Coordinates of C-alpha atoms in Angstrom, one line a residue:
Chain A
A228 CA 29.4 -4.4 24.1
Q229 CA 28.3 -2.8 20.9
S230 CA 29.5 0.6 20.0
V231 CA 29.8 3.1 17.2
T232 CA 32.6 5.6 16.7
Q233 CA 32.3 8.6 14.5
P234 CA 35.7 10.2 14.7
D235 CA 34.8 13.5 13.2
I236 CA 32.6 15.8 15.3
H237 CA 32.5 18.5 12.7
I238 CA 33.3 18.5 9.0
T239 CA 33.2 21.4 6.6
V240 CA 33.1 21.0 2.8
S241 CA 32.5 23.3 -0.1
E242 CA 29.4 23.0 -2.0
G243 CA 29.9 20.7 -5.0
A244 CA 32.8 18.9 -3.3
S245 CA 32.8 15.2 -2.4
L246 CA 32.0 14.0 1.1
E247 CA 33.0 11.1 3.2
L248 CA 31.8 10.6 6.8
R249 CA 33.5 7.9 8.8
C250 CA 31.9 5.3 11.0
N251 CA 33.5 2.4 12.8
Y252 CA 31.5 -0.1 14.8
S253 CA 32.1 -2.8 17.3
Y254 CA 29.7 -5.8 17.2
G255 CA 30.3 -9.5 17.6
A256 CA 28.0 -10.7 14.9
T257 CA 27.1 -9.6 11.4
P258 CA 25.9 -6.1 12.0
Y259 CA 22.9 -4.3 10.7
L260 CA 24.1 -0.8 9.9
F261 CA 22.3 2.5 9.4
W262 CA 22.9 6.1 8.6
Y263 CA 20.5 8.7 9.8
V264 CA 20.4 12.4 9.1
Q265 CA 19.0 15.1 11.5
S266 CA 18.3 18.6 10.4
P267 CA 18.0 21.3 13.0
G268 CA 14.9 20.9 15.1
Q269 CA 13.9 17.8 13.3
G270 CA 13.8 14.1 14.0
L271 CA 16.1 11.5 12.5
Q272 CA 15.5 10.4 8.9
L273 CA 17.0 7.2 7.5
L274 CA 19.4 7.7 4.7
L275 CA 20.4 4.1 4.1
K276 CA 20.8 0.7 5.7
Y277 CA 22.9 -2.4 5.3
F278 CA 21.6 -5.8 6.3
S279 CA 23.4 -8.2 4.0
G280 CA 24.5 -8.7 0.4
D281 CA 26.1 -6.0 -1.7
T282 CA 28.5 -4.1 0.5
L283 CA 27.8 -0.9 -1.4
V284 CA 24.4 0.4 -0.5
Q285 CA 22.6 3.3 -2.1
G286 CA 20.4 5.6 -0.2
I287 CA 18.2 8.7 -0.6
K288 CA 19.5 12.1 -1.5
G289 CA 22.4 10.7 -3.5
F290 CA 24.2 9.2 -0.5
E291 CA 25.9 5.8 -0.5
A292 CA 27.8 3.8 2.0
E293 CA 30.2 0.9 1.9
F294 CA 30.4 -1.8 4.4
K295 CA 34.0 -3.1 5.0
R296 CA 34.0 -6.0 7.4
S297 CA 37.8 -6.2 7.6
Q298 CA 37.9 -2.6 8.8
S299 CA 34.7 -2.6 10.8
S300 CA 33.6 0.4 8.9
F301 CA 30.5 1.8 7.2
N302 CA 31.5 5.1 5.7
L303 CA 29.0 7.4 4.2
R304 CA 29.8 9.2 0.9
K305 CA 28.3 11.6 -1.5
P306 CA 30.1 12.7 -4.7
S307 CA 28.8 16.3 -4.7
V308 CA 27.5 18.1 -1.7
H309 CA 24.6 20.5 -1.8
W310 CA 24.0 23.3 0.7
S311 CA 20.8 21.5 1.9
D312 CA 23.0 18.6 3.1
A313 CA 24.1 20.6 6.1
A314 CA 22.9 18.6 9.0
E315 CA 24.0 16.2 11.6
Y316 CA 24.7 12.6 10.6
F317 CA 24.4 9.6 12.8
C318 CA 25.7 6.1 12.2
A319 CA 24.0 3.3 14.1
V320 CA 24.4 -0.4 14.5
G321 CA 21.5 -2.7 15.2
A322 CA 22.3 -4.6 18.3
G323 CA 19.6 -7.2 18.7
I324 CA 16.4 -5.1 18.8
K325 CA 18.1 -1.9 19.7
L326 CA 19.9 0.7 17.7
V327 CA 23.2 2.0 19.2
F328 CA 24.1 5.4 17.8
G329 CA 27.4 7.1 17.3
A330 CA 27.9 10.6 18.6
G331 CA 27.2 12.2 15.3
T332 CA 29.0 14.3 12.8
I333 CA 27.9 17.8 12.1
L334 CA 28.3 18.7 8.4
R335 CA 28.8 22.3 7.4
V336 CA 28.6 23.3 3.7
K337 CA 30.3 26.5 2.6
S338 CA 29.4 28.2 -0.6
Chain B
D318 CA 0.5 7.7 7.3
A319 CA 1.5 10.9 9.1
G320 CA 4.5 9.2 10.6
V321 CA 5.4 9.1 14.3
I322 CA 3.7 12.0 16.1
Q323 CA 5.0 13.5 19.3
S324 CA 3.5 16.1 21.5
P325 CA 4.2 18.6 22.7
R326 CA 7.1 19.8 20.5
H327 CA 8.4 22.0 23.2
E328 CA 7.9 21.9 27.0
V329 CA 9.2 24.3 29.6
T330 CA 8.5 23.4 33.2
E331 CA 9.7 24.2 36.6
M332 CA 11.8 21.8 38.6
G333 CA 9.6 19.5 40.7
Q334 CA 6.7 19.5 38.3
E335 CA 5.4 16.4 36.5
V336 CA 6.0 16.2 32.8
T337 CA 4.2 13.9 30.3
L338 CA 5.4 13.4 26.8
R339 CA 3.2 11.7 24.3
C340 CA 3.8 9.6 21.2
K341 CA 1.6 8.1 18.5
P342 CA 3.5 5.5 16.5
I343 CA 3.0 4.6 12.9
S344 CA -0.1 2.4 12.6
G345 CA 0.8 -1.3 12.4
H346 CA 4.3 -1.0 13.9
D347 CA 5.1 -3.6 16.5
Y348 CA 7.9 -1.8 18.3
L349 CA 8.1 1.6 20.0
F350 CA 11.2 3.2 21.3
W351 CA 11.9 6.2 23.6
Y352 CA 15.2 7.9 23.1
R353 CA 16.8 10.9 24.8
Q354 CA 19.3 13.2 23.1
T355 CA 21.7 15.4 25.0
M356 CA 24.9 17.1 24.0
M357 CA 26.9 15.2 26.6
R358 CA 25.5 11.7 26.1
G359 CA 24.2 11.7 22.5
L360 CA 21.2 9.5 21.7
E361 CA 20.3 7.0 24.4
L362 CA 17.7 4.4 24.3
L363 CA 15.5 4.7 27.4
I364 CA 12.9 2.0 26.9
Y365 CA 11.2 0.0 24.2
F366 CA 7.9 -1.8 23.8
N367 CA 6.9 -4.8 21.7
N368 CA 3.2 -5.1 21.1
N369 CA 2.5 -2.7 23.9
V370 CA 4.6 -4.6 26.4
P371 CA 7.7 -3.0 27.9
I372 CA 10.6 -5.2 27.0
D373 CA 13.7 -3.4 28.2
D374 CA 13.8 -0.4 30.4
S375 CA 17.4 -0.6 31.4
G376 CA 18.1 2.8 29.9
M377 CA 15.6 4.6 32.1
P378 CA 17.8 6.8 34.2
E379 CA 15.9 6.8 37.5
D380 CA 12.7 5.9 39.1
R381 CA 11.4 9.4 38.4
F382 CA 11.0 8.2 34.8
S383 CA 8.2 5.9 33.7
A384 CA 6.7 4.9 30.4
K385 CA 3.4 3.3 29.4
M386 CA 1.8 2.0 26.3
P387 CA -1.9 1.4 27.0
N388 CA -2.7 0.5 23.4
A389 CA -1.0 0.1 20.1
S390 CA -1.5 3.7 19.1
F391 CA -0.3 5.6 22.1
S392 CA 2.6 5.8 24.5
T393 CA 3.6 8.2 27.3
L394 CA 6.9 9.0 29.0
K395 CA 6.5 10.6 32.4
I396 CA 9.0 12.4 34.6
Q397 CA 7.9 13.0 38.1
P398 CA 9.4 15.1 39.7
S399 CA 11.4 16.8 36.9
E400 CA 14.9 18.1 37.4
P401 CA 17.0 20.5 35.4
R402 CA 19.3 17.7 34.3
D403 CA 16.3 16.1 32.5
S404 CA 16.4 18.9 30.0
A405 CA 16.9 17.2 26.6
V406 CA 15.2 16.3 23.4
Y407 CA 13.1 13.2 23.7
F408 CA 12.4 11.1 20.6
C409 CA 9.9 8.4 20.1
A410 CA 10.4 5.9 17.2
S411 CA 8.6 2.9 15.9
S412 CA 9.4 0.0 13.7
L413 CA 7.6 -2.9 12.1
I414 CA 10.2 -5.4 13.3
G415 CA 13.1 -4.8 15.7
N416 CA 16.5 -4.2 14.2
T417 CA 15.1 -2.8 11.0
E418 CA 14.3 0.7 10.0
A419 CA 13.1 2.8 12.9
F420 CA 11.0 5.9 12.1
F421 CA 11.5 8.8 14.4
G422 CA 9.1 11.5 15.5
Q423 CA 10.2 15.1 15.5
G424 CA 11.0 15.0 19.2
T425 CA 10.0 17.0 22.3
R426 CA 12.4 19.5 23.5
L427 CA 12.1 19.6 27.3
T428 CA 13.5 22.4 29.4
V429 CA 13.3 22.1 33.1
V430 CA 14.1 25.4 34.9

């Protein structure tokens, strides 16, 4: 069965520091991979997606993610975090028609 | 387009009452999804429709839950009777083609007391 693991429930980084959120997936075929962000009281917004091709994908708000097939990973990165990035981040794998989500990582940004 | 629109944003109801959540997908989208988000179980897909037809309702937790999509611009998720364990945030999402970008509504926070 398809699954997504986000090992970190909470992460705290200082404003201006770099960020990496981890995501590992389990899927038998070539995966479609997504990162979504959810601000408090809001819906989920797509940050970026990987379907095929270049394994380093760029998204909105300065985020990027790298697909590593050998590690079954799709980690999200940002070189310099802003206080407005504080939110919950979800990794998801497209399993057929459905999206299977990880449990999420809550990002806290300290000034 | 205004995006996926859900109503109400918040709903508080008493146990045993019927609750109806509403969703208007993005115009032209073929797929509509209903998700439930809880602290314990995260984001779960309840049911999805393709061209107004329910395709997979295997995520619907019990017969108390039902969903309809009478036309391309409207869907409902109904819980009858509601129970406190149904308290959650319910999201509707739509997409042009399955397995691509899903656009989410802002959710309905349901509290059953």
